[in-house]
Amino acid sequence: MRSKKLVYEVDNINIDNNDLMVHEAVFHNANGYIGIRSNYEEGYPEGYDSIRGSYINGFYDVADMKQAENLYGLVEDKQTMLNIVDTQSILLIINGQTFSMFEGTVLKSKRWLDMERGITGRHVIWRAPNGNELEIEIRRMTSFYQLSLFTIEYIVKALNFSGSVEFISLHDGGVMNHSNSNDPRIARDSVRYLMPVGAFIQDDDASFLVSRTLKSDLSVCTGVKHVLSKTCTINTQQEGHKVTKNIQTTIAENETISLIKYTVFTDTIRNKDCLKAAKEEMEKALSVSLLTMYHNQKSYLNEYWNNCYLEIDGDDDLTSSVNYNMYQLIQSVGKDEFCNIAAKGLSGEGYEGHYFWDTEMYIQPFFNLTQPSITKNLISFRYRTLKEARKNARILGHSKGVLFPWRTIMGTECSGYFPSGSAGYHINGDIAYSVVAYYLATDDIDFMVEKGAEILFETARLWMDVGTYYNNSFRINCVTGPDEYTCMVNNNYYTNVCAQYNLNWAVKLYYLLKDEDKLSDIEQKLHLTEDEIMEFYHAAKCMYLPYDDDLKINPQDDSFLHKKKWDLDQTPKENFPLLLNYHPLHLYRHQVCKQADTVMAHFIFEDVQSEETIRNSFDYYEKITTHDSSLSTCIFSIVASKLGLNKKAYDYFGNSAKLDLFNTHKNTKDGIHTANMGGTYMAIIYGFAGLRIKENGIHFSPSIPDEWKEYRFKINYEDSQIKVVINHNESKFSLIKGSPQQIHINNKLYELKDNLDVSLK
Amino acid sequence: MRSKKLVYEVDNINIDNNDLMVHEAVFHNANGYIGIRSNYEEGYPEGYDSIRGSYINGFYDVADMKQAENLYGLVEDKQTMLNIVDTQSILLIINGQTFSMFEGTVLKSKRWLDMERGITGRHVIWRAPNGNELEIEIRRMTSFYQLSLFTIEYIVKALNFSGSVEFISLHDGGVMNHSNSNDPRIARDSVRYLMPVGAFIQDDDASFLVSRTLKSDLSVCTGVKHVLSKTCTINTQQEGHKVTKNIQTTIAENETISLIKYTVFTDTIRNKDCLKAAKEEMEKALSVSLLTMYHNQKSYLNEYWNNCYLEIDGDDDLTSSVNYNMYQLIQSVGKDEFCNIAAKGLSGEGYEGHYFWDTEMYIQPFFNLTQPSITKNLISFRYRTLKEARKNARILGHSKGVLFPWRTIMGTECSGYFPSGSAGYHINGDIAYSVVAYYLATDDIDFMVEKGAEILFETARLWMDVGTYYNNSFRINCVTGPDEYTCMVNNNYYTNVCAQYNLNWAVKLYYLLKDEDKLSDIEQKLHLTEDEIMEFYHAAKCMYLPYDDDLKINPQDDSFLHKKKWDLDQTPKENFPLLLNYHPLHLYRHQVCKQADTVMAHFIFEDVQSEETIRNSFDYYEKITTHDSSLSTCIFSIVASKLGLNKKAYDYFGNSAKLDLFNTHKNTKDGIHTANMGGTYMAIIYGFAGLRIKENGIHFSPSIPDEWKEYRFKINYEDSQIKVVINHNESKFSLIKGSPQQIHINNKLYELKDNLDVSLK
């Protein structure tokens, strides 16, 4: 039962050009350090679209991004994630016939992703034009145990013939990034960023290519080594930065032979000498058998699945989707402080490998509950970039504090259009929120001392500089909230409530650390005074949160309700997403939301408003939200759950869960939507199960969709692991490990020692 | 007395690199069709900056203007005024010594502009390194009688030697535009836009070069012909699109010889065959003597100065400046409907030759009073571009009406940064206002039928689409007013009051034309109904005009007063203009104004508010206005005059008048500021003299600065010309020609039949 849901398969005897690129993303292999799109090894005929890419998380070059008018402080270059190399390409030639899905006869063909084993694969039975039939099985892995390593195991069986077998295998460093000048979400121009530095062919036929970026002064090395299961002749050709191996042998009828192609990736962000490191990594890879590696991969994932255990009885499709999403999160998330998790993970070039607030608000909640050490990495990444965030604040005119960039790889701002980029100041509050969320989930005060506090204090400072008192309330003008269909507004509810939380927590943490005598270093480092803390306190207390007395809702911002309502019913279907079909001014002038904004604030800061306000607001915004952003439906699902709107909650959840596997946003080709994947998880745990972790402890308000029989999951909380089983009759809570916990269930306090059953009725 | 004030001279024995480019603009020659910067004929040594340019009004190519993020509808190319040719270059070689201001000894040197004769000149006495002394006089003219023609008369006198004289004279079509990647007001990239099509050398030594633009499908021809005052040998070399003439003769001691270089410009906007046209223009130029041409030029200007007669007793410097400004306006303004008047006229490449609202709000008021046929041309230009304005409105999401572009040459939007570009919807109201202003000044109802009404109705329609009713008032959201230090706001006072006027006048004109039975054609053409007119009426009546009860001022927009006030006193002087030193978000978040905004509205729509509100608003905005725009001080001067703040009015006026001659904005090198030039005139006539032309007739509220003894001017009003003399005792009004007029002086009605004296006391 379990493993079935952890395998995702598609038959693809009939190849649809539209699906090819989607599958390249959906079946990509990644481990948080490297990501390889699942391109066909043998390539495609002309006329078929493909983005052939291999990426390293955090490895970038600097690309020009000239402004049409270069006003002061506008960003004119950006980091861009690079396509590193092509080591996927392998041609198979049998008796002079080159294998192709587009020639001869494909008798069987499927692609699969095994999430329990951490392997993707292709299985093909093919009849060549000359009648030779062969069975091909190709397995690919990016190792979680050895992050530098990508393997392709290419297995061929001769079904009805014998003869010659030839593999032509590439190691090509002369690759470029994908571009599309018509989509604002993709890089406009194709530029060759990686310049060859050296190519080294070893006696044992391993090849190593070193390249350097044009501007960022980073180098990367890729090493490739082939191992064939039987005697062969290998012929190596090198042309510039391209190494071609010609591997020849023979095959008998019913014989199976296999080629293993090892690729290692190293870079100078993590290694001083990337060539040396690559040689070492290759040696390490070759020191154990592939079988052992497969085994290691499986045991890594075994632990992973155990940590993020989640099963749903009654809806296999959804369970598969949810598992798929969780798998993509561990594939995508960076495993060190040099990188983070990109909007598209390592599956494609959409948003150019940039990191957004998605990390903090959509993905960290998942890792907080399942593997908090990863959250710690992600926060450490932000901590490492405080210096750049400080500079960014100065560019934006702020004399103190830090302002984290709206999108970045190495810490500087990469957004070209600042009204829906740099103006998204809420990212500061989001990062502060995530620091608190990590602390509340783990009680890890040492990490607060080490890194968290500095982030909280410095972000709090920025609010003091950006905000201003007016009519005795503290106001934040000219910022953009999560909903980018309205930009540069005053008192965006989401932003203000985030800032309030940020300021309040800076105050709390100050006294918390003071009480524990852990404050003095940071106080000195930041020249922090209690007077300043009092200013934080006062501003938080006076924070202006817009409220409309007539509608009894929180307006999205000061003037949102004054605008014309967009009539979504009258908008032709082909005009969505609106951003691709309407001028920003037209969008800004209307009441129309790209995504949850105030509704999102009502989820994460639910205690700030009455349930009536939350309900009214949900009803109001639901009618004018397009969900053109993939960050939206999961939040609507959660708030619908909170409001007891179970049917809606389930529908929104389904929409969210299926986004990539069903390509509902029509852009999965450019990569998976990692934030939505975290959001799907949240829609179950925070939505249906009603989890909240607050200062006074952990809370549940269990519910279950009609369509399900039961669902079960485990979460970590502080030093404990808790298993939760929810069905239509009752909720069961078990303490799997760690200390007993006080838990609130439907606002009633219980002591969880080992097991606890609570009736839902 | 008069002619002295019409000559502007500078001594330039000591050449300052900083002044060179300023003088190139200040002394440029133009006639509304062509403009030639006053570069030294002999060029400059390396290390000296120069922008060597010759331009045609309305002649453009299309330049790429890629957006950093290409959101829907953003402008990605723009028109740019082209540098056409270099025909200024003439080297003078005496006995083998090449004349240069940077070698040998410059004994005397001055540059001059004679605004009575319409000629600029240089006068130099130079001692060559070999001791030869010569006197050089160079006169340049762009003819107002023959718009295609530019002449250089180069006169050399041998003071203490005899020997050989050689002129090396260029006709170079291989020129490029100037670029500066650090100034948002200048084109970023240097591109070769003009491609050679053909070069034709005639038997009589005239050369004609034809070039075509890369993208706009326009061609231009320039013809050059040399005439020497004595026998010479002429040698012609042609290298691609560059023709070099070598003209050799001899000179005796005390002999004077002169070279006349004729250049004609023709283009395919105005001519089908520009080569043929250029040959005809050259023939025409050669058919009369240069002396006759100088005479024609002077008589053209004689009439001009008579029309815009303005004399100030007691302040010669200011009189010179004002005359200079008026001269630049006639030099800069287009003389046909294919062009308009650029922000920098034809004197440089700042703002790339684009036309802005400057035309309607700062320049047309001058021509309305002095030469209304020019206003008619300018409005006709807008009328010609209604089709593009209609398309522009659709791109911005409006289902009806027209939206004129914020900046343009041929009618499509050229602003790269839409928040302070396309969002400046007030340009629609400005154009509508200017149509009404022309009508009120001329009573030209036929022109309203022909063109004015369509503009008024179509602009009115746009307001109906952009605006929305809220709380029973009509609101205009998400637009940018004149002050670009606050962008995309709701209910910008200036914009709303403009829109109200636009709507009201659409209604008035509808009934006016209806009463005169002149409506039906236009009603049919525009599918206009009385119902729609009633909607205009209702919206105008309900127009929301922000007012603050506490401050008793009109807030610039809905949220302007909620923001932090910028502390101008604490801002370092080197940080102005602020736009070059602060991020737009930082500016937008503060109460700080680049220029008159509400104050401007209070000038042009003074009857909408009480004098108290106008006074309070003036006081309020004065403290937070930087006047970083050259459009600002003249307006402050006018409103100060209105409020009886005579000292302030005078100071602001002086600031405005001297802008270019004293390079107070430090960017005159890129061209003169034509709007400010019109503004200077307005500061006298609308400011000190208090002129207003309203529906109930013409008004004066005369005042006079303490520094002046008397000032005198003439204006046209309907079919009359009126002379006004104002001194500290009285104002005298004389009807010079036309019908008697009712005039309001200090709100008292008088009948002007021939002369009228009104005591000022």
mmCIF file of N, CA and C in Angstrom, chain A residues 65-73 76 181 184 188 395-398 416-418 425 465-468 470 477-478 488 490 559 561-564 579-586 588-589, chain B residues 65-73 76 181 184 188 395-398 416-418 425 465-468 470 477-478 488 490 559 561-564 579-586 588-589:
data_model
loop_
_atom_site.group_PDB
_atom_site.id
_atom_site.type_symbol
_atom_site.label_atom_id
_atom_site.label_comp_id
_atom_site.label_asym_id
_atom_site.label_seq_id
_atom_site.Cartn_x
_atom_site.Cartn_y
_atom_site.Cartn_z
ATOM 1 N N MET A 65 20.541 43.368 -16.083
ATOM 2 C CA MET A 65 19.089 43.543 -16.079
ATOM 3 C C MET A 65 18.848 45.042 -16.176
ATOM 4 N N LYS A 66 19.155 45.581 -17.345
ATOM 5 C CA LYS A 66 19.071 47.032 -17.516
ATOM 6 C C LYS A 66 17.640 47.508 -17.325
ATOM 7 N N GLN A 67 17.515 48.633 -16.664
ATOM 8 C CA GLN A 67 16.202 49.252 -16.477
ATOM 9 C C GLN A 67 15.894 50.139 -17.682
ATOM 10 N N ALA A 68 14.632 50.174 -18.046
ATOM 11 C CA ALA A 68 14.237 51.042 -19.157
ATOM 12 C C ALA A 68 14.564 52.497 -18.808
ATOM 13 N N GLU A 69 14.343 52.879 -17.555
ATOM 14 C CA GLU A 69 14.824 54.184 -17.065
ATOM 15 C C GLU A 69 15.582 53.907 -15.776
ATOM 16 N N ASN A 70 16.807 54.354 -15.727
ATOM 17 C CA ASN A 70 17.639 53.950 -14.585
ATOM 18 C C ASN A 70 17.572 54.933 -13.417
ATOM 19 N N LEU A 71 16.459 54.875 -12.719
ATOM 20 C CA LEU A 71 16.297 55.702 -11.527
ATOM 21 C C LEU A 71 17.270 55.249 -10.444
ATOM 22 N N TYR A 72 17.490 56.124 -9.490
ATOM 23 C CA TYR A 72 18.441 55.823 -8.413
ATOM 24 C C TYR A 72 18.059 54.533 -7.680
ATOM 25 N N GLY A 73 19.047 53.695 -7.494
ATOM 26 C CA GLY A 73 18.862 52.534 -6.622
ATOM 27 C C GLY A 73 18.183 51.350 -7.279
ATOM 28 N N GLU A 76 20.210 46.741 -11.348
ATOM 29 C CA GLU A 76 20.571 46.618 -12.760
ATOM 30 C C GLU A 76 21.371 45.360 -13.073
ATOM 31 N N SER A 181 11.678 35.518 -24.107
ATOM 32 C CA SER A 181 11.530 36.975 -23.973
ATOM 33 C C SER A 181 10.076 37.372 -23.763
ATOM 34 N N PRO A 184 7.526 37.218 -18.233
ATOM 35 C CA PRO A 184 8.286 37.961 -17.226
ATOM 36 C C PRO A 184 8.870 37.066 -16.144
ATOM 37 N N ARG A 188 15.140 36.737 -19.901
ATOM 38 C CA ARG A 188 14.835 37.242 -21.238
ATOM 39 C C ARG A 188 15.831 36.792 -22.279
ATOM 40 N N ILE A 395 20.312 51.435 0.496
ATOM 41 C CA ILE A 395 19.945 51.836 -0.875
ATOM 42 C C ILE A 395 18.503 52.321 -0.921
ATOM 43 N N LEU A 396 17.665 51.661 -0.157
ATOM 44 C CA LEU A 396 16.250 52.042 -0.141
ATOM 45 C C LEU A 396 16.012 53.269 0.739
ATOM 46 N N GLY A 397 17.074 53.813 1.313
ATOM 47 C CA GLY A 397 16.935 55.071 2.044
ATOM 48 C C GLY A 397 16.805 54.933 3.552
ATOM 49 N N HIS A 398 16.986 53.737 4.088
ATOM 50 C CA HIS A 398 16.794 53.550 5.519
ATOM 51 C C HIS A 398 18.119 53.663 6.256
ATOM 52 N N GLY A 416 13.730 43.155 -10.671
ATOM 53 C CA GLY A 416 13.900 44.202 -11.671
ATOM 54 C C GLY A 416 12.810 45.248 -11.599
ATOM 55 N N TYR A 417 11.632 44.838 -11.155
ATOM 56 C CA TYR A 417 10.492 45.742 -11.119
ATOM 57 C C TYR A 417 10.148 45.976 -9.650
ATOM 58 N N PHE A 418 10.662 47.055 -9.100
ATOM 59 C CA PHE A 418 10.604 47.187 -7.643
ATOM 60 C C PHE A 418 9.199 47.303 -7.054
ATOM 61 N N TYR A 425 8.192 44.716 1.399
ATOM 62 C CA TYR A 425 8.881 44.780 2.690
ATOM 63 C C TYR A 425 8.444 43.672 3.646
ATOM 64 N N ASP A 465 12.138 52.612 11.016
ATOM 65 C CA ASP A 465 12.581 53.622 10.060
ATOM 66 C C ASP A 465 11.587 53.813 8.917
ATOM 67 N N VAL A 466 10.954 52.749 8.518
ATOM 68 C CA VAL A 466 10.026 52.880 7.395
ATOM 69 C C VAL A 466 8.684 53.454 7.860
ATOM 70 N N GLY A 467 8.321 53.147 9.091
ATOM 71 C CA GLY A 467 7.012 53.564 9.583
ATOM 72 C C GLY A 467 7.008 54.983 10.112
ATOM 73 N N THR A 468 5.820 55.463 10.382
ATOM 74 C CA THR A 468 5.694 56.823 10.896
ATOM 75 C C THR A 468 4.412 56.920 11.725
ATOM 76 N N TYR A 470 1.064 58.686 12.824
ATOM 77 C CA TYR A 470 0.088 59.626 12.279
ATOM 78 C C TYR A 470 -1.199 59.392 13.056
ATOM 79 N N ASN A 477 3.814 53.129 5.130
ATOM 80 C CA ASN A 477 3.358 53.602 3.827
ATOM 81 C C ASN A 477 4.194 53.041 2.684
ATOM 82 N N CYS A 478 3.549 52.958 1.553
ATOM 83 C CA CYS A 478 4.252 52.716 0.286
ATOM 84 C C CYS A 478 5.028 51.392 0.282
ATOM 85 N N MET A 488 2.477 49.139 -3.903
ATOM 86 C CA MET A 488 2.875 50.410 -3.283
ATOM 87 C C MET A 488 1.689 51.109 -2.615
ATOM 88 N N ASN A 490 -0.505 52.040 1.201
ATOM 89 C CA ASN A 490 -0.304 52.424 2.590
ATOM 90 C C ASN A 490 -1.030 51.443 3.502
ATOM 91 N N SER A 559 -6.612 52.036 0.871
ATOM 92 C CA SER A 559 -7.524 52.498 -0.178
ATOM 93 C C SER A 559 -8.120 51.371 -1.008
ATOM 94 N N LEU A 561 -10.552 49.348 -0.635
ATOM 95 C CA LEU A 561 -12.014 49.277 -0.762
ATOM 96 C C LEU A 561 -12.599 50.448 -1.546
ATOM 97 N N HIS A 562 -11.762 51.442 -1.825
ATOM 98 C CA HIS A 562 -12.267 52.588 -2.600
ATOM 99 C C HIS A 562 -12.271 52.289 -4.093
ATOM 100 N N LYS A 563 -11.637 51.206 -4.457
ATOM 101 C CA LYS A 563 -11.441 50.956 -5.884
ATOM 102 C C LYS A 563 -12.595 50.168 -6.492
ATOM 103 N N LYS A 564 -12.622 50.174 -7.797
ATOM 104 C CA LYS A 564 -13.608 49.373 -8.526
ATOM 105 C C LYS A 564 -13.360 47.896 -8.270
ATOM 106 N N LEU A 579 -1.974 38.849 -14.920
ATOM 107 C CA LEU A 579 -0.729 39.600 -15.112
ATOM 108 C C LEU A 579 -0.179 39.488 -16.527
ATOM 109 N N LEU A 580 -0.580 38.428 -17.243
ATOM 110 C CA LEU A 580 -0.095 38.290 -18.617
ATOM 111 C C LEU A 580 -1.022 38.965 -19.617
ATOM 112 N N ASN A 581 -2.106 39.558 -19.120
ATOM 113 C CA ASN A 581 -3.090 40.118 -20.039
ATOM 114 C C ASN A 581 -3.589 41.515 -19.715
ATOM 115 N N TYR A 582 -3.134 42.081 -18.599
ATOM 116 C CA TYR A 582 -3.589 43.425 -18.243
ATOM 117 C C TYR A 582 -2.405 44.259 -17.752
ATOM 118 N N HIS A 583 -2.455 45.513 -18.082
ATOM 119 C CA HIS A 583 -1.417 46.439 -17.647
ATOM 120 C C HIS A 583 -1.459 46.562 -16.113
ATOM 121 N N PRO A 584 -0.286 46.610 -15.479
ATOM 122 C CA PRO A 584 -0.264 46.718 -14.018
ATOM 123 C C PRO A 584 -1.150 47.851 -13.479
ATOM 124 N N LEU A 585 -1.154 48.992 -14.139
ATOM 125 C CA LEU A 585 -1.978 50.107 -13.644
ATOM 126 C C LEU A 585 -3.451 49.724 -13.599
ATOM 127 N N HIS A 586 -3.869 48.963 -14.582
ATOM 128 C CA HIS A 586 -5.267 48.550 -14.624
ATOM 129 C C HIS A 586 -5.567 47.586 -13.469
ATOM 130 N N TYR A 588 -3.836 47.436 -10.638
ATOM 131 C CA TYR A 588 -3.700 48.175 -9.372
ATOM 132 C C TYR A 588 -4.943 49.004 -9.063
ATOM 133 N N ARG A 589 -5.646 49.364 -10.117
ATOM 134 C CA ARG A 589 -6.781 50.281 -9.940
ATOM 135 C C ARG A 589 -8.055 49.546 -9.556
ATOM 136 N N MET B 65 14.017 49.621 -25.699
ATOM 137 C CA MET B 65 14.016 50.072 -24.306
ATOM 138 C C MET B 65 13.508 48.895 -23.472
ATOM 139 N N LYS B 66 14.327 47.864 -23.387
ATOM 140 C CA LYS B 66 13.896 46.635 -22.723
ATOM 141 C C LYS B 66 13.590 46.904 -21.259
ATOM 142 N N GLN B 67 12.538 46.300 -20.782
ATOM 143 C CA GLN B 67 12.173 46.395 -19.378
ATOM 144 C C GLN B 67 12.919 45.314 -18.594
ATOM 145 N N ALA B 68 13.305 45.652 -17.373
ATOM 146 C CA ALA B 68 13.969 44.663 -16.525
ATOM 147 C C ALA B 68 13.043 43.470 -16.303
ATOM 148 N N GLU B 69 11.757 43.733 -16.100
ATOM 149 C CA GLU B 69 10.756 42.652 -16.095
ATOM 150 C C GLU B 69 9.653 43.079 -17.053
ATOM 151 N N ASN B 70 9.374 42.222 -17.997
ATOM 152 C CA ASN B 70 8.464 42.664 -19.059
ATOM 153 C C ASN B 70 7.005 42.355 -18.756
ATOM 154 N N LEU B 71 6.444 43.141 -17.851
ATOM 155 C CA LEU B 71 5.029 42.992 -17.532
ATOM 156 C C LEU B 71 4.165 43.399 -18.725
ATOM 157 N N TYR B 72 2.944 42.961 -18.700
ATOM 158 C CA TYR B 72 2.034 43.238 -19.807
ATOM 159 C C TYR B 72 1.909 44.747 -20.075
ATOM 160 N N GLY B 73 2.035 45.099 -21.323
ATOM 161 C CA GLY B 73 1.731 46.468 -21.738
ATOM 162 C C GLY B 73 2.841 47.473 -21.496
ATOM 163 N N GLU B 76 8.347 48.851 -24.649
ATOM 164 C CA GLU B 76 9.662 48.243 -24.849
ATOM 165 C C GLU B 76 10.403 48.824 -26.048
ATOM 166 N N SER B 181 24.983 56.491 -19.725
ATOM 167 C CA SER B 181 24.278 55.412 -19.030
ATOM 168 C C SER B 181 23.995 55.744 -17.578
ATOM 169 N N PRO B 184 19.191 59.143 -16.000
ATOM 170 C CA PRO B 184 17.929 58.629 -16.532
ATOM 171 C C PRO B 184 17.288 59.571 -17.548
ATOM 172 N N ARG B 188 20.516 55.772 -22.931
ATOM 173 C CA ARG B 188 21.544 54.943 -22.285
ATOM 174 C C ARG B 188 22.612 54.489 -23.253
ATOM 175 N N ILE B 395 -4.386 49.640 -24.357
ATOM 176 C CA ILE B 395 -3.282 48.914 -23.704
ATOM 177 C C ILE B 395 -3.367 49.087 -22.201
ATOM 178 N N LEU B 396 -3.734 50.276 -21.771
ATOM 179 C CA LEU B 396 -3.830 50.535 -20.331
ATOM 180 C C LEU B 396 -5.133 49.985 -19.753
ATOM 181 N N GLY B 397 -5.928 49.320 -20.568
ATOM 182 C CA GLY B 397 -7.098 48.624 -20.046
ATOM 183 C C GLY B 397 -8.402 49.394 -20.161
ATOM 184 N N HIS B 398 -8.420 50.514 -20.871
ATOM 185 C CA HIS B 398 -9.644 51.322 -20.947
ATOM 186 C C HIS B 398 -10.433 50.980 -22.196
ATOM 187 N N GLY B 416 9.524 54.700 -20.249
ATOM 188 C CA GLY B 416 9.982 53.372 -19.861
ATOM 189 C C GLY B 416 9.545 52.995 -18.459
ATOM 190 N N TYR B 417 9.388 53.985 -17.622
ATOM 191 C CA TYR B 417 9.034 53.725 -16.223
ATOM 192 C C TYR B 417 7.620 54.265 -16.017
ATOM 193 N N PHE B 418 6.641 53.366 -16.128
ATOM 194 C CA PHE B 418 5.265 53.849 -16.207
ATOM 195 C C PHE B 418 4.755 54.570 -14.957
ATOM 196 N N TYR B 425 -1.796 60.464 -16.081
ATOM 197 C CA TYR B 425 -3.030 60.642 -16.856
ATOM 198 C C TYR B 425 -3.411 62.106 -17.005
ATOM 199 N N ASP B 465 -14.004 56.169 -17.755
ATOM 200 C CA ASP B 465 -13.576 54.780 -17.651
ATOM 201 C C ASP B 465 -12.576 54.575 -16.524
ATOM 202 N N VAL B 466 -11.736 55.547 -16.303
ATOM 203 C CA VAL B 466 -10.716 55.375 -15.270
ATOM 204 C C VAL B 466 -11.293 55.635 -13.882
ATOM 205 N N GLY B 467 -12.265 56.529 -13.819
ATOM 206 C CA GLY B 467 -12.806 56.905 -12.512
ATOM 207 C C GLY B 467 -13.868 55.951 -12.021
ATOM 208 N N THR B 468 -14.253 56.132 -10.784
ATOM 209 C CA THR B 468 -15.274 55.273 -10.190
ATOM 210 C C THR B 468 -15.996 56.050 -9.092
ATOM 211 N N TYR B 470 -17.523 56.396 -5.496
ATOM 212 C CA TYR B 470 -17.369 55.794 -4.165
ATOM 213 C C TYR B 470 -17.919 56.819 -3.185
ATOM 214 N N ASN B 477 -8.421 56.792 -9.234
ATOM 215 C CA ASN B 477 -7.395 56.073 -8.479
ATOM 216 C C ASN B 477 -6.172 55.745 -9.325
ATOM 217 N N CYS B 478 -5.083 55.625 -8.615
ATOM 218 C CA CYS B 478 -3.870 55.053 -9.209
ATOM 219 C C CYS B 478 -3.379 55.820 -10.435
ATOM 220 N N MET B 488 1.509 57.069 -8.461
ATOM 221 C CA MET B 488 0.400 56.106 -8.419
ATOM 222 C C MET B 488 -0.435 56.274 -7.159
ATOM 223 N N ASN B 490 -4.161 57.909 -5.250
ATOM 224 C CA ASN B 490 -5.591 58.057 -5.461
ATOM 225 C C ASN B 490 -5.981 59.527 -5.286
ATOM 226 N N SER B 559 -3.535 60.273 0.377
ATOM 227 C CA SER B 559 -2.726 59.863 1.520
ATOM 228 C C SER B 559 -1.478 60.711 1.714
ATOM 229 N N LEU B 561 -0.838 63.497 3.080
ATOM 230 C CA LEU B 561 -0.609 64.102 4.408
ATOM 231 C C LEU B 561 -0.329 63.069 5.497
ATOM 232 N N HIS B 562 -0.551 61.802 5.161
ATOM 233 C CA HIS B 562 -0.279 60.756 6.159
ATOM 234 C C HIS B 562 1.204 60.416 6.225
ATOM 235 N N LYS B 563 1.938 60.912 5.279
ATOM 236 C CA LYS B 563 3.329 60.484 5.174
ATOM 237 C C LYS B 563 4.262 61.362 5.983
ATOM 238 N N LYS B 564 5.470 60.846 6.168
ATOM 239 C CA LYS B 564 6.505 61.621 6.849
ATOM 240 C C LYS B 564 6.861 62.841 6.018
ATOM 241 N N LEU B 579 16.028 63.010 -7.074
ATOM 242 C CA LEU B 579 15.818 61.799 -7.897
ATOM 243 C C LEU B 579 17.120 61.118 -8.280
ATOM 244 N N LEU B 580 18.216 61.879 -8.251
ATOM 245 C CA LEU B 580 19.495 61.244 -8.570
ATOM 246 C C LEU B 580 20.171 60.667 -7.333
ATOM 247 N N ASN B 581 19.547 60.823 -6.174
ATOM 248 C CA ASN B 581 20.206 60.397 -4.938
ATOM 249 C C ASN B 581 19.359 59.585 -3.979
ATOM 250 N N TYR B 582 18.095 59.368 -4.292
ATOM 251 C CA TYR B 582 17.231 58.580 -3.410
ATOM 252 C C TYR B 582 16.375 57.621 -4.232
ATOM 253 N N HIS B 583 16.154 56.487 -3.645
ATOM 254 C CA HIS B 583 15.316 55.471 -4.290
ATOM 255 C C HIS B 583 13.879 55.994 -4.398
ATOM 256 N N PRO B 584 13.230 55.711 -5.516
ATOM 257 C CA PRO B 584 11.853 56.189 -5.680
ATOM 258 C C PRO B 584 10.948 55.843 -4.492
ATOM 259 N N LEU B 585 11.083 54.633 -3.962
ATOM 260 C CA LEU B 585 10.220 54.252 -2.833
ATOM 261 C C LEU B 585 10.408 55.189 -1.648
ATOM 262 N N HIS B 586 11.638 55.597 -1.438
ATOM 263 C CA HIS B 586 11.930 56.492 -0.324
ATOM 264 C C HIS B 586 11.287 57.855 -0.585
ATOM 265 N N TYR B 588 8.672 58.400 -2.566
ATOM 266 C CA TYR B 588 7.203 58.230 -2.560
ATOM 267 C C TYR B 588 6.651 58.183 -1.135
ATOM 268 N N ARG B 589 7.510 57.738 -0.218
ATOM 269 C CA ARG B 589 7.038 57.522 1.146
ATOM 270 C C ARG B 589 7.051 58.809 1.973
#
